Every structure is written in structure tokens, then in C-alpha cells.
Amino acid sequence: AAMAPSLALVFLLGLASSWSCVQGSNGDPPEPTAAPGAAGCGCGNPKRAAGVEDDVDGAAPAESAVKYSRGASRRDQKQEKSPMVLIPGGDFLMGTDEPSIPADGEGPQRPVHVDSFYMDIHEVTNQQFQTFVADTGYVTEAEKFGDSFVFEGILSDSVKKEITQAVAAAPWWLPVKGANWKHPEGQDSNITDRLDHPVLHVSWNDALTYCSWLHKRLPTEAEWECACRGGLQNRLYPWGNKLNPKGQHYANLWQGDFPNHNTAEDGYVKTSPVMSFPPNGFGLYDIVGNVWEWTSDWWMVHHTAEKLQNPTGPQSGSDKVKKGGSYMCHKSYCYRYRCAARSQNTPDSSASNLGFRCVSGDDNISRIK
Ligand SMILES: *[C@@H]1O[C@H](CO)[C@@H](O)[C@H](O)[C@H]1NC(C)=O
Ligand SMILES: *[C@@H]1O[C@H](CO)[C@@H](O)[C@H](O)[C@H]1NC(C)=O
Ligand SMILES: [Ca+2]
Ligand SMILES: [Ca+2]
């Protein structure tokens, strides 16, 4: 009998080490730790037409909003880094056998092992991206192309008037001249009152460059999904199966009639400041909703049901996987604010509902702490 407690302990520890991605999988939604006050989804995938030159020159517009002090206060600037949290590695069940959108390759549910890693607790903000640009002089792809995709519903009438071309399959996406991370809805908009919101209009290439600058990288899809699940198993959302437990909003999504009327019952019509909604079990904020997040994997829809170790996706492809949905996601049109849900964009695409966060393996953490 004296052996029982220690055996039980060994057993529990054993379970914890091999299944730590799914620790605490009791399915109860965590209590909200922050009042949901404020306000994501692909809802069509605006893409740059391959080989079509934009009718604007490649130069970024003259810009005074970002003060360049390249090198001068490099060290100080790097210290404005995003807090990260350890995502315990282990085995988890990726995908689902009850796909809501089968064509997206949400299934089958399959066992996957990921090693422990660190993840930014929130999406990369305008403030953080501004620091990066001030330090490096980096010019994003949207700035080089001279335009980016913006959701029609958030454009001013004067900007809308100047646009003729739209994406046939998703007419609410408009290519807006001069839209980029500094001007999220085009030239007549700016980020001065949104520095704590997620950066928008960053391509996959831009996102990777930002993460590398901090000795970080983009998460694999498997890492992202393990992180999204927050230790719960077989749940739709990072917090459980109910979209609004106790009547509360847990993510910045779309309420109302997409794409015509957003009631913003969650407090936000567009993006929200990062960390406006409760974190998941791993301490990650806005892992679904607010903005879509780029992952490092190439897109494909056929997955093996065999167990994989640290999968990194196909060797090549044309699109990259994005996860989590955005403030534009509504169940009627884009039910993709679930951990198993996924969508894709070409690596040079950018839009007003797509951002990212970075991760780091144990080997790099000493360089960024
Ligand atoms: C930023 O936009 C606001 C309106 O949204 C405007 O009042 C302000 O002058 C703009 N700031 C700059 C630096 O353009
Ligand atoms: C370590 O950082 C470099 C960039 O500095 C990155 O390419 C590499 O993937 C990182 N390794 C891990 C495990 O995060
Ligand atoms: Ca909202
Ligand atoms: Ca997000």
C-alpha cells in the first residue's frame, strides 16, 4: 500500500510528459480572466494575380510616420520584445474527424508529436513592427506592390470611389492603392491610435523576415494547432465547445449578417488591441479571431492518419497555411475560428485581416530572452 502513491505519481508524470500538449483536458472552459470588451476570417482568399504588374510605381509613398534611427538605439528597440510562453511538447490529436469544411483538409484527426517550444503570447503589433522597420529599414511587399487587399466594409467612401477591380469570388475584397501596414485602409488611414493592434498587410515573406530578426521563426501548422488547443482534447475552440460560454465573447469575430452588417456585439468592428479577450489554457491571446496568423507550412489538403513527429508540411507548394480566423469570421460564411480549421494564401499576399506571431525553439530562447 505504501507503494501506491509513488506509483501513481510516476504514472501521472509519465502521462504528463508524453501527453503534455493535452494536459488538463477536462473540457470545461476556463473562467474569463479579462472582461471581453472589445471586437477573424479568411472569408475568401484575396491573392495577387501572378505576373500582373500593378499600375503604380514600386516606390513606397513618402512617409513621416516612422522615424528612422537605424542602428542608433538598436539595443533599446530590441528590448521591446513580445513576451513568450512555453508550449509544453508532447502528443496531441491534430485535425478533426468531423470537419465543418472538409474541402479545407481539416481531417482526418491524427496523432502528432511536437517538441516543446516558446510562442509569442499575442499577435505581433503595429508598435513591434514599427520598431523592426525603424531598425532595419525593411519595406514590406504591400509597399513594393503599391497596394493590398482591404475589406470593403471598413473603407471610407472616398477610397471606395477610386476602386474598380474586385475579387470575383469574394467581391468584398478590394485592392486598395497605398494600403499597407502603416495605412491599413489606404492613404487616408493610419495606425497612430492602433499601435497595440495586430499589424496588418504583412505577407508571409514579411512575417518570416520579422521573426528571423528576433532569432525567432514562424510556427509550423502542427505547433500552432497544438498551441491553439491550450491543453484541451477534441474541442472546437481554444476554450471548449461553446462559442460564448456564460454569454461572454472569447474572441474578436463577426456578429450579424456577413458581409453586410457587423453588430460588433463583441465590442469591435475591426481589429482589437491584442489581449482584449481571455487567454487560452497556455496563456495565448487571440489565438483564434482578431487576425489570421501565418504558419511556415505549405498548403495541402491530404493528410496521413499515421502518427507524425514534428511535421513541417509538404516540401513545396504555392500557398502557405494560415490559421485561426479573423474579426471577419462568421459561422454562416467562414466558420474557421476553430483550432482544426485552416485556410491559405500565396506567400506574397497581404490583407486587412491577416497577421502573425512568432515562435522559438529551446535552442534559440537564450538569444531572445
Ligand atoms: C491619423 O488618422 C486620424 C484619423 O483617423 C487623424 O485624425 C490623424 O491626423 C492622422 N494622423 C496622421 C499622422 O496622419
Ligand atoms: C533559431 O533562429 C533562427 C533565426 O535566427 C531560425 O532560422 C531557426 O529556425 C531558429 N530555430 C528554432 C528551433 O526556432
Ligand atoms: Ca468583432
Ligand atoms: Ca489571431
Tab-separated table of C-alpha atoms and ligand atoms in Angstrom:
chain	number	residue	atom	x	y	z
A	1	ALA	CA	0.000	0.000	0.000
A	2	ALA	CA	2.937	2.306	0.738
A	3	MET	CA	3.987	1.952	-2.891
A	4	ALA	CA	0.711	3.141	-4.268
A	5	PRO	CA	1.193	6.916	-4.045
A	6	SER	CA	4.613	6.896	-5.678
A	7	LEU	CA	3.484	4.520	-8.398
A	8	ALA	CA	0.542	6.758	-9.028
A	9	LEU	CA	2.870	9.719	-9.163
A	10	VAL	CA	5.218	8.020	-11.626
A	11	PHE	CA	2.225	7.097	-13.725
A	12	LEU	CA	0.925	10.651	-13.720
A	13	LEU	CA	4.326	12.087	-14.532
A	14	GLY	CA	4.675	9.625	-17.353
A	15	LEU	CA	1.340	10.679	-18.735
A	16	ALA	CA	2.179	14.298	-18.327
A	17	SER	CA	5.426	14.007	-20.216
A	18	SER	CA	4.044	12.125	-23.166
A	19	TRP	CA	0.711	13.936	-23.341
A	20	SER	CA	1.519	17.396	-22.136
A	21	CYS	CA	0.040	19.013	-25.235
A	22	VAL	CA	-3.294	17.836	-23.887
A	23	GLN	CA	-2.837	18.349	-20.166
A	24	GLY	CA	-5.939	19.282	-18.285
A	25	SER	CA	-8.275	18.087	-20.968
A	26	ASN	CA	-11.408	18.274	-18.872
A	27	GLY	CA	-13.260	20.277	-21.469
A	28	ASP	CA	-14.503	22.957	-19.083
A	29	PRO	CA	-13.994	26.404	-20.420
A	30	PRO	CA	-11.618	28.404	-18.262
A	31	GLU	CA	-13.159	31.337	-16.435
A	32	PRO	CA	-12.594	34.541	-18.282
A	33	THR	CA	-9.650	36.382	-16.777
A	34	ALA	CA	-10.266	39.602	-18.620
A	35	ALA	CA	-13.502	41.345	-19.352
A	36	PRO	CA	-14.262	40.816	-23.005
A	37	GLY	CA	-14.770	44.377	-24.015
A	38	ALA	CA	-13.631	44.945	-27.373
A	39	ALA	CA	-14.195	43.154	-31.024
A	40	GLY	CA	-11.329	36.834	-37.916
A	41	CYS	CA	-11.772	35.127	-41.022
A	42	GLY	CA	-10.429	34.471	-44.465
A	43	CYS	CA	-13.819	34.823	-45.996
A	44	GLY	CA	-12.353	34.343	-49.433
A	45	ASN	CA	-8.676	34.455	-50.185
A	46	PRO	CA	-7.582	37.564	-51.966
A	47	LYS	CA	-4.442	36.801	-53.928
A	48	ARG	CA	-2.107	38.748	-56.066
A	49	ALA	CA	-2.542	37.837	-59.706
A	50	ALA	CA	0.665	36.127	-60.763
A	51	GLY	CA	2.689	38.106	-63.241
A	52	VAL	CA	0.340	41.079	-63.325
A	53	GLU	CA	2.150	44.332	-62.737
A	54	ASP	CA	0.443	46.930	-60.653
A	55	ASP	CA	-0.243	50.209	-62.342
A	56	VAL	CA	1.599	52.137	-59.691
A	57	ASP	CA	5.306	52.501	-59.347
A	58	GLY	CA	7.007	50.308	-56.794
A	59	ALA	CA	8.119	53.122	-54.530
A	60	ALA	CA	6.561	53.412	-51.122
A	61	PRO	CA	4.882	56.750	-50.557
A	62	ALA	CA	6.896	59.372	-48.706
A	63	GLU	CA	6.467	58.544	-45.090
A	64	SER	CA	6.992	60.575	-41.999
A	65	ALA	CA	5.089	58.432	-39.515
A	66	VAL	CA	8.045	56.120	-38.927
A	67	LYS	CA	11.154	57.864	-37.736
A	68	TYR	CA	14.287	56.141	-38.927
A	69	SER	CA	17.026	55.850	-36.359
A	70	ARG	CA	18.733	52.897	-37.884
A	71	GLY	CA	21.299	51.393	-35.563
A	72	ALA	CA	21.249	54.329	-33.152
A	73	SER	CA	19.179	52.721	-30.442
A	74	ARG	CA	19.221	49.209	-31.760
A	75	ARG	CA	19.619	47.611	-28.375
A	76	ASP	CA	16.767	49.523	-26.765
A	77	GLN	CA	14.479	48.766	-29.616
A	78	LYS	CA	15.160	45.051	-29.500
A	79	GLN	CA	14.183	45.060	-25.854
A	80	GLU	CA	10.579	45.878	-26.732
A	81	LYS	CA	10.030	42.232	-27.365
A	82	SER	CA	6.923	40.217	-27.114
A	83	PRO	CA	6.505	38.052	-24.039
A	84	MET	CA	6.603	34.369	-24.900
A	85	VAL	CA	5.193	31.350	-23.152
A	86	LEU	CA	6.408	27.746	-23.104
A	87	ILE	CA	4.103	25.412	-25.017
A	88	PRO	CA	4.718	22.012	-23.496
A	89	GLY	CA	5.527	19.468	-26.165
A	90	GLY	CA	4.042	16.023	-26.434
A	91	ASP	CA	1.403	14.177	-28.368
A	92	PHE	CA	-1.878	15.707	-29.418
A	93	LEU	CA	-4.670	14.993	-31.836
A	94	MET	CA	-4.460	17.314	-34.828
A	95	GLY	CA	-7.350	17.991	-37.182
A	96	THR	CA	-10.821	16.550	-36.793
A	97	ASP	CA	-12.905	13.596	-37.983
A	98	GLU	CA	-15.940	15.853	-38.039
A	99	PRO	CA	-14.738	18.508	-40.452
A	100	SER	CA	-17.004	21.509	-40.821
A	101	ILE	CA	-15.242	22.409	-44.070
A	102	PRO	CA	-13.941	19.089	-45.500
A	103	ALA	CA	-12.520	20.727	-48.636
A	104	ASP	CA	-10.036	22.591	-46.427
A	105	GLY	CA	-8.359	19.337	-45.341
A	106	GLU	CA	-9.444	19.585	-41.699
A	107	GLY	CA	-9.341	15.797	-41.360
A	108	PRO	CA	-8.524	13.155	-40.538
A	109	GLN	CA	-7.875	13.528	-36.859
A	110	ARG	CA	-4.335	12.271	-36.414
A	111	PRO	CA	-1.779	11.826	-33.627
A	112	VAL	CA	1.089	14.266	-33.847
A	113	HIS	CA	4.106	14.833	-31.636
A	114	VAL	CA	5.615	18.279	-31.304
A	115	ASP	CA	8.617	19.202	-29.185
A	116	SER	CA	8.283	21.987	-26.645
A	117	PHE	CA	8.668	25.489	-27.987
A	118	TYR	CA	8.057	29.094	-26.998
A	119	MET	CA	5.339	31.172	-28.594
A	120	ASP	CA	4.545	34.897	-28.546
A	121	ILE	CA	1.578	35.328	-26.242
A	122	HIS	CA	-0.030	37.795	-28.661
A	123	GLU	CA	-0.089	38.674	-32.344
A	124	VAL	CA	2.769	40.950	-33.493
A	125	THR	CA	1.568	44.523	-33.006
A	126	ASN	CA	1.923	47.679	-35.081
A	127	GLN	CA	4.243	49.026	-32.390
A	128	GLN	CA	6.504	45.984	-32.629
A	129	PHE	CA	6.539	46.040	-36.418
A	130	GLN	CA	7.310	49.765	-36.362
A	131	THR	CA	10.344	49.062	-34.170
A	132	PHE	CA	11.517	46.424	-36.635
A	133	VAL	CA	11.132	48.791	-39.598
A	134	ALA	CA	12.874	51.617	-37.765
A	135	ASP	CA	15.812	49.308	-37.020
A	136	THR	CA	16.142	47.632	-40.400
A	137	GLY	CA	14.535	49.929	-42.967
A	138	TYR	CA	12.521	46.941	-44.125
A	139	VAL	CA	9.972	47.604	-46.886
A	140	THR	CA	7.006	45.225	-46.936
A	141	GLU	CA	5.698	43.545	-50.069
A	142	ALA	CA	2.470	45.547	-49.941
A	143	GLU	CA	4.542	48.731	-50.019
A	144	LYS	CA	6.543	47.414	-53.010
A	145	PHE	CA	3.413	46.314	-54.887
A	146	GLY	CA	1.758	49.627	-54.028
A	147	ASP	CA	-1.497	48.095	-52.840
A	148	SER	CA	-3.068	45.480	-50.603
A	149	PHE	CA	-6.473	43.892	-50.038
A	150	VAL	CA	-8.902	45.642	-47.709
A	151	PHE	CA	-12.367	44.519	-46.662
A	152	GLU	CA	-14.875	46.838	-48.336
A	153	GLY	CA	-16.894	47.262	-45.148
A	154	ILE	CA	-14.139	49.205	-43.399
A	155	LEU	CA	-13.179	51.552	-46.253
A	156	SER	CA	-14.033	55.224	-46.418
A	157	ASP	CA	-16.346	56.312	-49.238
A	158	SER	CA	-13.606	58.394	-50.842
A	159	VAL	CA	-11.259	55.389	-51.071
A	160	LYS	CA	-14.055	53.123	-52.326
A	161	LYS	CA	-14.913	55.518	-55.130
A	162	GLU	CA	-11.464	55.144	-56.685
A	163	ILE	CA	-11.573	51.348	-56.926
A	164	THR	CA	-12.863	49.414	-59.882
A	165	GLN	CA	-11.359	45.939	-59.682
A	166	ALA	CA	-12.621	43.353	-57.205
A	167	VAL	CA	-12.107	39.654	-56.491
A	168	ALA	CA	-14.945	37.939	-58.350
A	169	ALA	CA	-15.396	35.124	-55.816
A	170	ALA	CA	-15.307	37.498	-52.852
A	171	PRO	CA	-16.437	40.945	-54.008
A	172	TRP	CA	-15.946	42.476	-50.569
A	173	TRP	CA	-12.175	42.312	-51.002
A	174	LEU	CA	-10.872	45.381	-52.756
A	175	PRO	CA	-7.294	46.071	-53.836
A	176	VAL	CA	-6.595	49.437	-52.286
A	177	LYS	CA	-3.817	51.665	-53.565
A	178	GLY	CA	-1.462	52.709	-50.824
A	179	ALA	CA	-2.863	50.246	-48.285
A	180	ASN	CA	-0.062	48.795	-46.214
A	181	TRP	CA	0.806	48.220	-42.558
A	182	LYS	CA	1.085	51.959	-41.908
A	183	HIS	CA	-2.152	52.745	-43.761
A	184	PRO	CA	-4.456	49.778	-43.075
A	185	GLU	CA	-7.439	51.143	-45.009
A	186	GLY	CA	-5.450	53.123	-47.565
A	187	GLN	CA	-3.861	56.544	-47.643
A	188	ASP	CA	-6.491	58.273	-45.529
A	189	SER	CA	-5.917	55.905	-42.586
A	190	ASN	CA	-3.061	55.402	-40.140
A	191	ILE	CA	-2.020	53.397	-37.095
A	192	THR	CA	-1.427	56.177	-34.582
A	193	ASP	CA	-4.366	55.144	-32.421
A	194	ARG	CA	-3.814	51.416	-33.068
A	195	LEU	CA	-0.242	50.748	-32.000
A	196	ASP	CA	-1.396	47.913	-29.735
A	197	HIS	CA	-3.441	46.267	-32.509
A	198	PRO	CA	-2.044	43.437	-34.636
A	199	VAL	CA	-0.004	44.541	-37.636
A	200	LEU	CA	-1.885	44.009	-40.936
A	201	HIS	CA	-0.896	43.781	-44.609
A	202	VAL	CA	2.189	41.685	-43.903
A	203	SER	CA	2.930	38.917	-46.372
A	204	TRP	CA	4.308	35.525	-45.350
A	205	ASN	CA	7.719	36.705	-46.549
A	206	ASP	CA	7.441	39.865	-44.422
A	207	ALA	CA	6.377	37.859	-41.382
A	208	LEU	CA	9.284	35.436	-41.694
A	209	THR	CA	11.738	38.333	-42.027
A	210	TYR	CA	10.361	39.918	-38.857
A	211	CYS	CA	10.620	36.681	-36.849
A	212	SER	CA	14.166	35.988	-38.097
A	213	TRP	CA	15.211	39.476	-36.993
A	214	LEU	CA	14.375	38.410	-33.426
A	215	HIS	CA	16.029	34.984	-33.874
A	216	LYS	CA	12.549	33.530	-33.939
A	217	ARG	CA	10.630	31.774	-36.702
A	218	LEU	CA	7.037	31.122	-37.791
A	219	PRO	CA	5.232	28.200	-36.143
A	220	THR	CA	4.583	25.031	-38.101
A	221	GLU	CA	0.881	24.325	-38.537
A	222	ALA	CA	1.198	21.475	-36.026
A	223	GLU	CA	2.825	23.725	-33.439
A	224	TRP	CA	0.197	26.387	-33.987
A	225	GLU	CA	-2.645	23.899	-33.596
A	226	CYS	CA	-1.124	22.287	-30.503
A	227	ALA	CA	-0.839	25.787	-29.033
A	228	CYS	CA	-4.391	26.705	-30.058
A	229	ARG	CA	-5.849	23.720	-28.255
A	230	GLY	CA	-4.454	25.013	-24.993
A	231	GLY	CA	-4.222	21.562	-23.433
A	232	LEU	CA	-7.788	20.530	-24.283
A	233	GLN	CA	-8.556	17.493	-26.409
A	234	ASN	CA	-11.293	17.182	-29.028
A	235	ARG	CA	-12.646	20.680	-28.601
A	236	LEU	CA	-13.708	23.113	-31.282
A	237	TYR	CA	-12.283	26.255	-29.750
A	238	PRO	CA	-9.243	27.051	-27.612
A	239	TRP	CA	-11.545	27.294	-24.573
A	240	GLY	CA	-14.010	24.420	-25.235
A	241	ASN	CA	-17.027	23.664	-27.398
A	242	LYS	CA	-19.339	26.586	-26.648
A	243	LEU	CA	-18.723	29.707	-28.673
A	244	ASN	CA	-19.890	32.071	-25.959
A	245	PRO	CA	-19.614	30.363	-22.561
A	246	LYS	CA	-21.790	32.162	-19.996
A	247	GLY	CA	-22.775	34.614	-22.680
A	248	GLN	CA	-19.255	36.001	-22.936
A	249	HIS	CA	-17.200	36.612	-26.039
A	250	TYR	CA	-13.872	34.790	-26.101
A	251	ALA	CA	-12.587	36.086	-29.431
A	252	ASN	CA	-12.911	39.002	-31.821
A	253	LEU	CA	-15.185	37.607	-34.529
A	254	TRP	CA	-18.094	38.863	-36.653
A	255	GLN	CA	-21.612	39.076	-35.235
A	256	GLY	CA	-24.524	39.860	-37.518
A	257	ASP	CA	-25.026	39.330	-41.189
A	258	PHE	CA	-21.789	38.836	-43.196
A	259	PRO	CA	-20.732	40.826	-45.193
A	260	ASN	CA	-23.443	43.463	-44.835
A	261	HIS	CA	-23.882	44.180	-41.166
A	262	ASN	CA	-21.479	43.708	-38.283
A	263	THR	CA	-23.228	44.345	-34.963
A	264	ALA	CA	-19.859	44.218	-33.169
A	265	GLU	CA	-21.532	42.672	-30.154
A	266	ASP	CA	-18.034	41.675	-29.028
A	267	GLY	CA	-17.034	45.327	-28.991
A	268	TYR	CA	-15.073	45.515	-32.245
A	269	VAL	CA	-15.939	46.038	-35.900
A	270	LYS	CA	-12.310	45.753	-36.986
A	271	THR	CA	-9.211	44.572	-35.129
A	272	SER	CA	-8.987	44.828	-31.352
A	273	PRO	CA	-5.978	45.669	-29.215
A	274	VAL	CA	-4.105	42.413	-28.601
A	275	MET	CA	-5.092	40.704	-25.338
A	276	SER	CA	-8.617	42.181	-25.219
A	277	PHE	CA	-10.148	38.720	-24.797
A	278	PRO	CA	-9.357	35.918	-22.329
A	279	PRO	CA	-6.240	33.790	-22.934
A	280	ASN	CA	-6.402	30.035	-23.568
A	281	GLY	CA	-5.019	27.393	-21.225
A	282	PHE	CA	-1.461	28.082	-22.355
A	283	GLY	CA	-1.760	31.836	-21.833
A	284	LEU	CA	-2.130	32.699	-25.529
A	285	TYR	CA	-4.357	35.614	-26.531
A	286	ASP	CA	-6.418	35.926	-29.723
A	287	ILE	CA	-5.116	32.571	-30.964
A	288	VAL	CA	-8.432	32.435	-32.791
A	289	GLY	CA	-10.031	35.612	-34.066
A	290	ASN	CA	-8.714	39.146	-34.387
A	291	VAL	CA	-6.341	38.357	-37.286
A	292	TRP	CA	-5.426	35.204	-39.185
A	293	GLU	CA	-1.895	34.007	-38.451
A	294	TRP	CA	0.663	32.752	-40.931
A	295	THR	CA	2.345	29.367	-40.350
A	296	SER	CA	5.500	28.018	-42.005
A	297	ASP	CA	3.793	25.069	-43.783
A	298	TRP	CA	2.964	24.857	-47.466
A	299	TRP	CA	-0.718	24.161	-48.068
A	300	MET	CA	-2.106	20.743	-48.918
A	301	VAL	CA	-5.390	19.061	-48.059
A	302	HIS	CA	-4.476	15.352	-47.923
A	303	HIS	CA	-3.006	14.203	-44.633
A	304	THR	CA	-1.872	10.809	-43.470
A	305	ALA	CA	-3.580	9.378	-40.393
A	306	GLU	CA	-0.250	7.933	-39.265
A	307	LYS	CA	1.490	9.467	-36.318
A	308	LEU	CA	3.977	12.164	-37.283
A	309	GLN	CA	6.860	13.713	-35.329
A	310	ASN	CA	7.281	17.473	-35.625
A	311	PRO	CA	5.653	17.629	-39.068
A	312	THR	CA	6.611	20.614	-41.214
A	313	GLY	CA	4.155	20.139	-44.087
A	314	PRO	CA	4.915	19.484	-47.744
A	315	GLN	CA	8.329	20.281	-49.244
A	316	SER	CA	6.870	22.785	-51.660
A	317	GLY	CA	3.640	24.355	-52.780
A	318	SER	CA	2.072	27.545	-53.984
A	319	ASP	CA	0.227	28.696	-50.864
A	320	LYS	CA	1.079	28.896	-47.184
A	321	VAL	CA	-1.232	27.766	-44.377
A	322	LYS	CA	-2.878	30.389	-42.169
A	323	LYS	CA	-4.804	29.576	-39.008
A	324	GLY	CA	-7.287	30.967	-36.525
A	325	GLY	CA	-9.725	33.079	-38.496
A	326	SER	CA	-10.221	36.804	-38.017
A	327	TYR	CA	-12.602	39.575	-36.977
A	328	MET	CA	-14.361	38.880	-40.292
A	329	CYS	CA	-15.283	35.278	-39.425
A	330	HIS	CA	-18.904	34.337	-39.013
A	331	LYS	CA	-20.304	30.812	-38.871
A	332	SER	CA	-22.518	31.465	-41.899
A	333	TYR	CA	-19.657	32.195	-44.203
A	334	CYS	CA	-16.284	31.410	-42.725
A	335	TYR	CA	-16.554	29.012	-39.819
A	336	ARG	CA	-12.799	28.961	-39.421
A	337	TYR	CA	-12.214	30.219	-35.903
A	338	ARG	CA	-11.770	26.593	-34.778
A	339	CYS	CA	-8.363	25.091	-33.936
A	340	ALA	CA	-8.697	22.425	-36.672
A	341	ALA	CA	-9.764	24.954	-39.306
A	342	ARG	CA	-7.301	26.258	-41.871
A	343	SER	CA	-7.012	28.361	-44.958
A	344	GLN	CA	-4.330	29.522	-47.357
A	345	ASN	CA	-2.749	32.417	-49.206
A	346	THR	CA	0.205	32.872	-51.522
A	347	PRO	CA	3.356	33.934	-49.639
A	348	ASP	CA	3.292	37.418	-51.174
A	349	SER	CA	-0.365	38.106	-50.320
A	350	SER	CA	-1.405	40.585	-47.690
A	351	ALA	CA	-4.764	41.724	-46.374
A	352	SER	CA	-6.552	43.731	-43.706
A	353	ASN	CA	-7.302	40.639	-41.599
A	354	LEU	CA	-4.026	38.704	-41.765
A	355	GLY	CA	-1.132	38.908	-39.305
A	356	PHE	CA	1.178	36.559	-37.439
A	357	ARG	CA	3.049	35.673	-34.282
A	358	CYS	CA	6.480	34.081	-33.871
A	359	VAL	CA	7.853	31.047	-32.039
A	360	SER	CA	11.247	29.858	-30.943
A	361	GLY	CA	12.739	26.519	-30.138
A	362	ASP	CA	14.706	25.832	-26.945
A	363	ASP	CA	17.938	26.270	-28.883
A	364	ASN	CA	17.258	29.951	-29.576
A	365	ILE	CA	15.495	31.049	-26.437
A	366	SER	CA	18.708	32.180	-24.745
A	367	ARG	CA	19.328	34.574	-27.645
A	368	ILE	CA	15.986	36.292	-27.368
A	369	LYS	CA	15.405	36.397	-23.622
B	1	LIG	C1	-4.348	59.607	-38.307
B	1	LIG	O1	-5.732	59.439	-38.575
B	1	LIG	C2	-6.560	60.256	-37.747
B	1	LIG	C3	-7.988	59.921	-38.085
B	1	LIG	O2	-8.209	58.553	-38.019
B	1	LIG	C4	-6.260	61.723	-37.967
B	1	LIG	O3	-7.035	62.485	-37.081
B	1	LIG	C5	-4.781	61.985	-37.726
B	1	LIG	O4	-4.483	63.312	-38.087
B	1	LIG	C6	-3.923	61.046	-38.545
B	1	LIG	N1	-2.533	61.218	-38.186
B	1	LIG	C7	-1.573	61.335	-39.089
B	1	LIG	C8	-0.182	61.477	-38.566
B	1	LIG	O5	-1.789	61.318	-40.316
B	2	LIG	C1	16.644	29.856	-34.471
B	2	LIG	O1	16.717	31.150	-35.080
B	2	LIG	C2	16.963	31.152	-36.497
B	2	LIG	C3	16.954	32.576	-36.970
B	2	LIG	O2	17.871	33.322	-36.259
B	2	LIG	C4	15.865	30.362	-37.200
B	2	LIG	O3	16.163	30.276	-38.598
B	2	LIG	C5	15.755	28.963	-36.623
B	2	LIG	O4	14.647	28.311	-37.224
B	2	LIG	C6	15.502	29.079	-35.113
B	2	LIG	N1	15.373	27.744	-34.534
B	2	LIG	C7	14.321	27.397	-33.831
B	2	LIG	C8	14.279	25.974	-33.394
B	2	LIG	O5	13.441	28.161	-33.536
B	3	CA	CA	-15.863	41.748	-33.741
B	4	CA	CA	-5.390	35.505	-34.200
